CSV table of N, CA and C in Angstrom, one decimal:
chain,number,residue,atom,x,y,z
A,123,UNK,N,13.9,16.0,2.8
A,123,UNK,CA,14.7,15.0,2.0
A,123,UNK,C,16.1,14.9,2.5
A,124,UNK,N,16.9,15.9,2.6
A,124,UNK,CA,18.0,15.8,3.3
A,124,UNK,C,18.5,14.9,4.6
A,125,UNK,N,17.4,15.3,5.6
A,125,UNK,CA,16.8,14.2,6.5
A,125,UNK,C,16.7,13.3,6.3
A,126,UNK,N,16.0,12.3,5.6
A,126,UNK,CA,15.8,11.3,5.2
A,126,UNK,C,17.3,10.7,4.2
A,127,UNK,N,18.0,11.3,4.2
A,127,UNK,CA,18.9,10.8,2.8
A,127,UNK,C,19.9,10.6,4.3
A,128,UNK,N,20.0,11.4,5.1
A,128,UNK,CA,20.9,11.5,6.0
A,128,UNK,C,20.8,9.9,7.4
A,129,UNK,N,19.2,9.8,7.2
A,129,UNK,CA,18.6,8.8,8.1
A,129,UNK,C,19.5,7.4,7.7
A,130,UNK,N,18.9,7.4,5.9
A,130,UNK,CA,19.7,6.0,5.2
A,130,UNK,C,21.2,5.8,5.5
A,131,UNK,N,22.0,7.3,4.9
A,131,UNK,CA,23.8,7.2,5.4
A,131,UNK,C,23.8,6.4,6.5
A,132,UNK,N,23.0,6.9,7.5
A,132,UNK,CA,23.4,6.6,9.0
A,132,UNK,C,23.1,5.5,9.5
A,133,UNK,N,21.9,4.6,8.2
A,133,UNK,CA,21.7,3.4,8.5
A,133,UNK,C,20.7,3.1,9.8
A,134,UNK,N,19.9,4.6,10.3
A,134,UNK,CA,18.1,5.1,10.3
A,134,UNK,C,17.4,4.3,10.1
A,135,UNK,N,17.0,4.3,8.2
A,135,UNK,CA,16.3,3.8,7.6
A,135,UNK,C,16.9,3.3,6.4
A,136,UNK,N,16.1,2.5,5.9
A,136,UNK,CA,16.3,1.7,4.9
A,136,UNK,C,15.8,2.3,3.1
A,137,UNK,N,15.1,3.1,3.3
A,137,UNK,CA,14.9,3.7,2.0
A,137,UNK,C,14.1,5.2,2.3
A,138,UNK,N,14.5,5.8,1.2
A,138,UNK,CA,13.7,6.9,1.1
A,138,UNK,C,12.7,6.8,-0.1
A,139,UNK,N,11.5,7.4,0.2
A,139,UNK,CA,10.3,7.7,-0.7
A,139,UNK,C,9.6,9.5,-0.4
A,140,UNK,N,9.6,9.8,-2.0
A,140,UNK,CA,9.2,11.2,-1.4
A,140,UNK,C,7.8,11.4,-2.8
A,141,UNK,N,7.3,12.3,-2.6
A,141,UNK,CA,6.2,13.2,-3.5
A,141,UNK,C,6.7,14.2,-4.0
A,142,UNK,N,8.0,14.6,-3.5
A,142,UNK,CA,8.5,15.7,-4.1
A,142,UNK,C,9.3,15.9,-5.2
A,143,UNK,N,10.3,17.0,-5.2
A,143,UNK,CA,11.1,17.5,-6.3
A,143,UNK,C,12.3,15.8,-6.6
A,144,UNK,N,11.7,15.5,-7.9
A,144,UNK,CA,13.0,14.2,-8.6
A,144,UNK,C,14.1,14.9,-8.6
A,145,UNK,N,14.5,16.1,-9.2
A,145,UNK,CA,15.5,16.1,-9.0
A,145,UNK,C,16.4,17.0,-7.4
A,146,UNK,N,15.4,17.0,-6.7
A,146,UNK,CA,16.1,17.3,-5.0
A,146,UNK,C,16.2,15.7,-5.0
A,147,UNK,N,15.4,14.7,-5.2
A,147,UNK,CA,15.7,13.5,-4.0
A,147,UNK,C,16.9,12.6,-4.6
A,148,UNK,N,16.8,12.7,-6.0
A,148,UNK,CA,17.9,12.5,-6.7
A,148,UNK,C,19.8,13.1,-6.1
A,149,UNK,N,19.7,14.2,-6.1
A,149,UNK,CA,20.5,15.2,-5.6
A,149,UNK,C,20.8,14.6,-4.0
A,150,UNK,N,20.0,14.5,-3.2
A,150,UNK,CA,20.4,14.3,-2.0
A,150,UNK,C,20.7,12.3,-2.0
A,151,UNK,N,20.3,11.8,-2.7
A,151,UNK,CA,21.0,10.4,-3.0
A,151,UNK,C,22.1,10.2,-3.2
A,152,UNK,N,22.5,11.0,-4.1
A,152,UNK,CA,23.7,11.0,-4.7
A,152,UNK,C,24.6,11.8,-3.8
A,153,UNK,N,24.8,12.8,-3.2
A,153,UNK,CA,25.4,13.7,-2.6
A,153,UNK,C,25.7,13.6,-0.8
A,154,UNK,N,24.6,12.5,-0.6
A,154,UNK,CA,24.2,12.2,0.8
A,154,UNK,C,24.8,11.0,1.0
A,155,UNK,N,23.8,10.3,0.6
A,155,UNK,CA,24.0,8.6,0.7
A,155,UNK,C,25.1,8.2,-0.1
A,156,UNK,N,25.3,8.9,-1.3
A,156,UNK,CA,26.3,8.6,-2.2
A,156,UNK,C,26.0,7.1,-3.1
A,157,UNK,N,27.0,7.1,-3.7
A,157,UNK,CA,27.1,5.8,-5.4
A,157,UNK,C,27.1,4.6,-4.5
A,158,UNK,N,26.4,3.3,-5.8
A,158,UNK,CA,26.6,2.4,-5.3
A,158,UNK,C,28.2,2.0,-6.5
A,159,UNK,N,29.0,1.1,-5.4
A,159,UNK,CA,30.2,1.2,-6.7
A,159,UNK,C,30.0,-0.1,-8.0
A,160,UNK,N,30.3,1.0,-9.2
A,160,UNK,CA,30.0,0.3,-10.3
A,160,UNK,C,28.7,1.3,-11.2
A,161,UNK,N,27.9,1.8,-10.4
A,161,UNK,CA,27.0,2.4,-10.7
A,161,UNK,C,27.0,3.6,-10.7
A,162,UNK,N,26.9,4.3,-12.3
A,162,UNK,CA,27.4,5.5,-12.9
A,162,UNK,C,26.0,6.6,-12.8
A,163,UNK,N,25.1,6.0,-12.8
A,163,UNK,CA,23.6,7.2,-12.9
A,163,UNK,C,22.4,6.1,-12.2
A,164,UNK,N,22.0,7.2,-11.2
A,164,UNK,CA,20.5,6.1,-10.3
A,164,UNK,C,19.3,6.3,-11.7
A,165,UNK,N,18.6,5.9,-10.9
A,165,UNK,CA,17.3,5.6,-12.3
A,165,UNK,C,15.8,5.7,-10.8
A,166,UNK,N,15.1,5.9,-11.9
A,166,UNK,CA,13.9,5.5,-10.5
A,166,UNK,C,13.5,4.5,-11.1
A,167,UNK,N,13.0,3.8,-10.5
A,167,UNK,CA,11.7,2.6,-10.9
A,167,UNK,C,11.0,2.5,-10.1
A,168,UNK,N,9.8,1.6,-10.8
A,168,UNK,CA,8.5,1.8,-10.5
A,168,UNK,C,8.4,0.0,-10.4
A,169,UNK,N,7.3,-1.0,-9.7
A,169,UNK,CA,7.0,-1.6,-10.1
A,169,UNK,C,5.4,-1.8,-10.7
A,170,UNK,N,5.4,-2.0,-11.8
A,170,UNK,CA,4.1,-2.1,-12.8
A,170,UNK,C,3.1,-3.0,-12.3
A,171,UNK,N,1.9,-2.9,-13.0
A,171,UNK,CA,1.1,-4.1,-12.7
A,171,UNK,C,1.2,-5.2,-13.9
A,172,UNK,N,0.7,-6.8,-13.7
A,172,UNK,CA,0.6,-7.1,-15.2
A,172,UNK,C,-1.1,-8.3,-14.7
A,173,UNK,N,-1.9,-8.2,-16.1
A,173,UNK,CA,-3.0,-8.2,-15.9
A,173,UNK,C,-3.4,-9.8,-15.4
A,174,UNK,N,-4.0,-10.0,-15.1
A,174,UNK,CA,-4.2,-11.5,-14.1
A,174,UNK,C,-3.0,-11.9,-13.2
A,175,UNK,N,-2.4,-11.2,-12.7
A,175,UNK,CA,-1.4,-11.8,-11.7
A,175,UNK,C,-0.9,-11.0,-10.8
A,176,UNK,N,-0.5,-12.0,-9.8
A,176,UNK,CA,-0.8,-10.6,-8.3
A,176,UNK,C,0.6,-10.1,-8.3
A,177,UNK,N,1.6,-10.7,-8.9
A,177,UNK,CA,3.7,-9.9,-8.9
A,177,UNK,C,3.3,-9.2,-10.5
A,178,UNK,N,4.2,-7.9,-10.3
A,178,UNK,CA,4.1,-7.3,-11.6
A,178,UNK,C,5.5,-7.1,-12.0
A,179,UNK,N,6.0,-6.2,-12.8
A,179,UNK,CA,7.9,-6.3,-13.2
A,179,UNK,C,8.1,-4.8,-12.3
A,180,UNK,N,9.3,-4.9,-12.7
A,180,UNK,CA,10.1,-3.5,-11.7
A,180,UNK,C,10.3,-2.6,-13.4
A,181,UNK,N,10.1,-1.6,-13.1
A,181,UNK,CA,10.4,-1.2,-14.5
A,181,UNK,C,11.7,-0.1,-14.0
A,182,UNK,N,13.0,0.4,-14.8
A,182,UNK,CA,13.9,1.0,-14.6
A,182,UNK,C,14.5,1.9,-16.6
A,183,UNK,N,14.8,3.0,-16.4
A,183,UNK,CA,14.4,4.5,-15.4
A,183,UNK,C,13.3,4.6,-16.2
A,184,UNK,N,12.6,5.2,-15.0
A,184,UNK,CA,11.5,6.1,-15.5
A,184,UNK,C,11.0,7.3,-15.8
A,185,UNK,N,12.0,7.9,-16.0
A,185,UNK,CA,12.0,9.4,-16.8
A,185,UNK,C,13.7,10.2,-15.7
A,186,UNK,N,14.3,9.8,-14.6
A,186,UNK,CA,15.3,10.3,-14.5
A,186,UNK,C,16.5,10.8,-15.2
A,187,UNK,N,16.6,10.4,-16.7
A,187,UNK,CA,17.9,10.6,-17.2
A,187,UNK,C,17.3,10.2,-18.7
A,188,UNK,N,17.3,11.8,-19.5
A,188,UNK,CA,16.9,11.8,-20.5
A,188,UNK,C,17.5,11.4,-21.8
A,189,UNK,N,19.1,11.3,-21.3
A,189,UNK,CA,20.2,11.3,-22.6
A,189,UNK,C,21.0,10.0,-21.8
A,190,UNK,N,20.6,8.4,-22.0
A,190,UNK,CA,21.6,7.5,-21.6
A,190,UNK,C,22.3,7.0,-22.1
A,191,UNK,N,23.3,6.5,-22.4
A,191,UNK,CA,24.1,5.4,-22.9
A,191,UNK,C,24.1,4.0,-22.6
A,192,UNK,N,24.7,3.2,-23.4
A,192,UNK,CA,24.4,1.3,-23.2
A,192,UNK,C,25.0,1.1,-21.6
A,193,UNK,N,26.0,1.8,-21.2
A,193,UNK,CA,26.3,1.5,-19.9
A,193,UNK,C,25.2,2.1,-19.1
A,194,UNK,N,25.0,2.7,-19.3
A,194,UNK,CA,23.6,3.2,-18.3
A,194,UNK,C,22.5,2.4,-18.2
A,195,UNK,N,22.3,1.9,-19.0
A,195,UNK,CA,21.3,1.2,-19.3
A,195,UNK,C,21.4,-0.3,-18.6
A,196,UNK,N,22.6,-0.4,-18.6
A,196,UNK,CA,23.4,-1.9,-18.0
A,196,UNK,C,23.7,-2.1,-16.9
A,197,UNK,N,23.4,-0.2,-15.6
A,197,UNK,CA,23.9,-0.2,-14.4
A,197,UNK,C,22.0,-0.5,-14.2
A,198,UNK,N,21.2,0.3,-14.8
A,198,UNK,CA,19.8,-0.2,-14.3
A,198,UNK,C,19.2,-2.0,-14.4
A,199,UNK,N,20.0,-2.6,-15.0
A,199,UNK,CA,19.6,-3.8,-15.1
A,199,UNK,C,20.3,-4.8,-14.2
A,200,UNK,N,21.5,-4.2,-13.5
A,200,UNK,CA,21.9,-4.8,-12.3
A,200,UNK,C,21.3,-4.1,-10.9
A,201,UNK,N,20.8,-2.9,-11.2
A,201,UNK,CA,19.8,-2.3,-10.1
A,201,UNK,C,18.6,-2.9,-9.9
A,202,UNK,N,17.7,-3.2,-11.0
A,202,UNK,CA,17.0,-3.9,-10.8
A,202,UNK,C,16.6,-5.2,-10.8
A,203,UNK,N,17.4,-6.1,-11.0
A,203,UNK,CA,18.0,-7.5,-10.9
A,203,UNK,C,17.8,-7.7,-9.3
A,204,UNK,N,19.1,-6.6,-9.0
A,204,UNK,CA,19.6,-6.9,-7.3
A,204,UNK,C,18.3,-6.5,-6.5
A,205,UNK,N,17.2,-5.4,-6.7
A,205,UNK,CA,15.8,-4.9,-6.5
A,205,UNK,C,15.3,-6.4,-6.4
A,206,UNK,N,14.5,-7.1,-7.5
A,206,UNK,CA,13.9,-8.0,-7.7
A,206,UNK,C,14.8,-9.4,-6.6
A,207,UNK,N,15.5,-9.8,-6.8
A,207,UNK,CA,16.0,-10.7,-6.0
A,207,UNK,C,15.9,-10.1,-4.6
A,208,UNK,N,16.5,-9.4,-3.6
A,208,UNK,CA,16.8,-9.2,-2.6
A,208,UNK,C,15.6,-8.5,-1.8
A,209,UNK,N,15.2,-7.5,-2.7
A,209,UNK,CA,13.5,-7.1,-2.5
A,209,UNK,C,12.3,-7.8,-2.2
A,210,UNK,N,12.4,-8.3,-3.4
A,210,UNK,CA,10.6,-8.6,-4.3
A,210,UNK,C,11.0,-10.4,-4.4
A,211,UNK,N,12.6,-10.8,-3.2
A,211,UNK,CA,12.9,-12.3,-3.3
A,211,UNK,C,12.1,-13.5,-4.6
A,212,UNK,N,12.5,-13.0,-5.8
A,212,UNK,CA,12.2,-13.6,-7.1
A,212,UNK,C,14.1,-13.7,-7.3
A,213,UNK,N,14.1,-15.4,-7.1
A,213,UNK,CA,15.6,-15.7,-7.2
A,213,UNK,C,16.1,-15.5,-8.5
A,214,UNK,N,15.4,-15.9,-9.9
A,214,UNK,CA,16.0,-15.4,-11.5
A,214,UNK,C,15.2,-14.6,-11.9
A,215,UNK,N,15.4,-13.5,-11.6
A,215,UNK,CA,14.2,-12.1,-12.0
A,215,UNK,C,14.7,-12.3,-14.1
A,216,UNK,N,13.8,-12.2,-14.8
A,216,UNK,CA,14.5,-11.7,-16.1
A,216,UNK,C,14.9,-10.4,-16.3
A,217,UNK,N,15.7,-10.2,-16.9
A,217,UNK,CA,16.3,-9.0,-17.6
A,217,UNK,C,16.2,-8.9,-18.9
A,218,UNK,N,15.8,-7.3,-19.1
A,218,UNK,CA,15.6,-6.9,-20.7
A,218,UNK,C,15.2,-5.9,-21.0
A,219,UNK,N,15.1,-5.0,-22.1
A,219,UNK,CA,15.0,-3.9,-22.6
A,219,UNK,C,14.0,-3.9,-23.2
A,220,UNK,N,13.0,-2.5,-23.1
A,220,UNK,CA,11.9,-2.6,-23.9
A,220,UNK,C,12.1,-1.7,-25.0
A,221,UNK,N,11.8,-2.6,-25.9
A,221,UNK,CA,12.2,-2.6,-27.3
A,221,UNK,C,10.9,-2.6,-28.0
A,222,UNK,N,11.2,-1.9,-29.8
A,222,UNK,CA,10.3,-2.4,-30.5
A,222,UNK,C,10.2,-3.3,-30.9
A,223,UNK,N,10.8,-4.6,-30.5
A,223,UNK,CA,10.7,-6.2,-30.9
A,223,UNK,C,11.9,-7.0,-30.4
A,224,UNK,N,11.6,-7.9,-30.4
A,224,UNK,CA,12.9,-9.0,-29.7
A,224,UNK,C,13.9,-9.7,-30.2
A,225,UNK,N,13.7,-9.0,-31.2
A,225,UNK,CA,14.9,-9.2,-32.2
A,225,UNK,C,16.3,-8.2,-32.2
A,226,UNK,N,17.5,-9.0,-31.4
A,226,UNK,CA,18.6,-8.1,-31.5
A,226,UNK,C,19.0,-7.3,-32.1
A,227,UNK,N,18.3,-7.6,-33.6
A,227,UNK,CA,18.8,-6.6,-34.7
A,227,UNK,C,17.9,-4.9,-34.6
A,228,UNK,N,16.3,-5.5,-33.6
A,228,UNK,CA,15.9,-4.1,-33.7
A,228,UNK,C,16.1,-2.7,-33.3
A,229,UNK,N,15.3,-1.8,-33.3
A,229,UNK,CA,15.7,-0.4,-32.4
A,229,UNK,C,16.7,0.2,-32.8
A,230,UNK,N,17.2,1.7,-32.2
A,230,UNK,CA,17.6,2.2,-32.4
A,230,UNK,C,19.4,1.8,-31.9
A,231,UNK,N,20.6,2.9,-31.9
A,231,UNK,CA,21.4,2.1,-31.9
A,231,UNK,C,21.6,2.1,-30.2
A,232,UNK,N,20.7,3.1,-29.8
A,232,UNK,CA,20.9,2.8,-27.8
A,232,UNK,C,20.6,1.9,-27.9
A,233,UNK,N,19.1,1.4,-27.8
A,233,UNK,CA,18.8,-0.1,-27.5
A,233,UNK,C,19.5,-1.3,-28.5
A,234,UNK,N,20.5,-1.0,-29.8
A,234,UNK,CA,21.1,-2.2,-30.3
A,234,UNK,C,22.1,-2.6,-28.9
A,235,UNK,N,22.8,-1.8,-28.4
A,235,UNK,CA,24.6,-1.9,-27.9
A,235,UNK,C,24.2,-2.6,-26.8
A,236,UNK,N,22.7,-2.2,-25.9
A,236,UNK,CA,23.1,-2.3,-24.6
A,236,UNK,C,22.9,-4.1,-24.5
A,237,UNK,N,22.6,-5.0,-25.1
A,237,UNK,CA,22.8,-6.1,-25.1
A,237,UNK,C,24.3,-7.1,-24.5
A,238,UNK,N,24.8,-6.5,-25.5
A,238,UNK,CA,25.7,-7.0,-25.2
A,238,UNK,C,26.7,-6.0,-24.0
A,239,UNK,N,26.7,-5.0,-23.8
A,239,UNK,CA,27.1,-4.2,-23.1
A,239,UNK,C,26.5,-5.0,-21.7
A,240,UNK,N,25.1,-5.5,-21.3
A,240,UNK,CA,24.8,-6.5,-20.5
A,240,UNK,C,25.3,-7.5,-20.3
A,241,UNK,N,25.8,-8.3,-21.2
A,241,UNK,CA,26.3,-9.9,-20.9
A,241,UNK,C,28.0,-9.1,-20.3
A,242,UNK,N,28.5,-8.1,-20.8
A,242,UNK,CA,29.8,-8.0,-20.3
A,242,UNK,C,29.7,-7.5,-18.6
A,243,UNK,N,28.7,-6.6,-18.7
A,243,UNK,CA,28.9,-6.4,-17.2
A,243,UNK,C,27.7,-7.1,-16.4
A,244,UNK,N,27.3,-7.8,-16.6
A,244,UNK,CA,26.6,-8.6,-15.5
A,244,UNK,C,27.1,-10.2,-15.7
A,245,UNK,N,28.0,-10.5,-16.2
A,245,UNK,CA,28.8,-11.7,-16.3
A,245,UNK,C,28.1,-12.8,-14.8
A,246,UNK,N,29.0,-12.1,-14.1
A,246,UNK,CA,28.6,-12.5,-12.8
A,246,UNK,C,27.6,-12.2,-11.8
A,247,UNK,N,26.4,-11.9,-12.8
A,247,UNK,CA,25.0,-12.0,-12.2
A,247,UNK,C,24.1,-12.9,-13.2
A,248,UNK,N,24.6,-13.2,-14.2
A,248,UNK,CA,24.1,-13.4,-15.4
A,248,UNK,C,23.2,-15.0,-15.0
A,249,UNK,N,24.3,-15.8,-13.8
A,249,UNK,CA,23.8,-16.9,-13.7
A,249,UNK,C,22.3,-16.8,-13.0
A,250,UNK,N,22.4,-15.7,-12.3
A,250,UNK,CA,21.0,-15.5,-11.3
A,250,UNK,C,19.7,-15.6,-12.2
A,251,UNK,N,20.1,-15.2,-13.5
A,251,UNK,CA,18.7,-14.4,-14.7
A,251,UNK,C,18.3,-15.7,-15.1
A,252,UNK,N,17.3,-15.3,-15.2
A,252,UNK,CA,16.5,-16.4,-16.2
A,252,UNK,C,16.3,-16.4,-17.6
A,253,UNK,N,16.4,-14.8,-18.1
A,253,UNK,CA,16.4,-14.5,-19.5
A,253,UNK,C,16.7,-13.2,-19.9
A,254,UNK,N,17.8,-12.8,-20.2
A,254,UNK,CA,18.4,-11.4,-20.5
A,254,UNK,C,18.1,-11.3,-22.1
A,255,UNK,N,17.4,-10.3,-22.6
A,255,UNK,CA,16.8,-10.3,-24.2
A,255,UNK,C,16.0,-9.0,-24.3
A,256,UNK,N,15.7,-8.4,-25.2
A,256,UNK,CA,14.5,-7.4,-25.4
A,256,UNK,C,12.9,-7.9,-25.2
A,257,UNK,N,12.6,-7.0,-24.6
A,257,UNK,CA,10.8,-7.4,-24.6
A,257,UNK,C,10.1,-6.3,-25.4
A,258,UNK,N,8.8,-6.8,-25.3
A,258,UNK,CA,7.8,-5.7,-25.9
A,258,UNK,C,6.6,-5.5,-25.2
A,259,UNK,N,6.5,-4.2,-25.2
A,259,UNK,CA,5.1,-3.6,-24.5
A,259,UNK,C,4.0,-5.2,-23.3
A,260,UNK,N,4.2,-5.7,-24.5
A,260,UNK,CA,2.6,-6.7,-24.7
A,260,UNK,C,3.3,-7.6,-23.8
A,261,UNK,N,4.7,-8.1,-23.8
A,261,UNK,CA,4.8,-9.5,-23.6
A,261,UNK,C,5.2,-9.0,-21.9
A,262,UNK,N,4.8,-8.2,-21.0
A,262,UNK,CA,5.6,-7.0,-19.9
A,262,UNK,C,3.8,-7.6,-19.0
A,263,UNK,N,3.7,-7.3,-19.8
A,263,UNK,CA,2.0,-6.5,-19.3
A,263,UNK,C,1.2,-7.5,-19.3
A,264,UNK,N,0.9,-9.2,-20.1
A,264,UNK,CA,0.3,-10.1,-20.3
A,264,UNK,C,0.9,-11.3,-19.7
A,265,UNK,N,2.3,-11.5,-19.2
A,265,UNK,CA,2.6,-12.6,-18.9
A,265,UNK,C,3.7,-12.4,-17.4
C-alpha cells in the first residue's frame, strides 16, 4: 500500500485500490498522498447498482468514519459530486443524504444540519447539481 500511495504522490498512478486493511489504506492516503484542501476526513465510496439501469449512484462513506459531523458529511458530497462529474462524466450528478424521508424536518440532528451546512459549502458547485435534498432507500435504488 505504501507503494502504491507513493506511485499516486509521484503521479505513477492515478488511484489506489486495495483488498486490504481500511484502515492501513486510509493511513497511507492521508500520510502519503496527503489532504485534498478543504477536505477534513476521506470517506470510501462505492458505486451501487440501481435496478433496470446500466449507471448506478456513488454512495459516500461507507463505513470509514463512525462519529461524523454536518461538515463531514458536506466534504463527502463535494467528493462525490467532483467523483461523479469528472469520473463517471455525469455533468449535474444530484446530491443528497440518505435519510428517513425527504423532508428537511426529518432524521436525527446529524442528518437535520448537514443541509444546509451543504448549500454553504458547495455554493460554488451548487450550480453543477441538479438536486441537493435528502433521499430514501427506495428512491436511490428504483430510479
Amino acid at each position: 500500500m505504501v507503494l502504491a500511495a507513493q506511485a499516486v504522490k509521484n503521479g505513477e498512478a492515478d488511484a489506489i485500490f486495495s483488498a486490504g486493511n481500511t484502515g492501513a489504506l486510509l493511513a497511507a492516503g492521508l500520510f502519503i498522498v496527503g489532504r485534498i484542501k478543504g477536505i477534513d476526513r476521506p470517506g470510501l465510496m462505492s458505486t451501487m447498482p440501481v435496478i433496470g439501469k446500466d449507471a448506478g449512484f456513488d454512495m459516500l462513506d461507507l463505513g470509514a468514519n463512525a462519529d461524523n459531523k454536518p461538515e463531514h458529511l458536506a466534504n463527502y458530497a463535494v467528493l462525490g459530486s467532483f467523483y461523479a462529474q469528472k469520473v463517471r462524466g455525469i455533468n449535474r450528478p444530484r446530491v443528497g443524504l440518505l435519510n428517513n424521508g425527504t423532508e428537511e424536518t426529518k432524521g436525527s440532528e446529524l442528518t437535520k444540519k448537514p443541509l444546509n451546512c451543504f448549500r454553504k459549502t458547495l455554493r460554488s458547485i451548487l450550480s453543477a447539481m441538479s438536486r441537493l435534498g435528502n433521499y430514501w432507500m427506495v428512491q436511490l435504488t428504483s430510479s
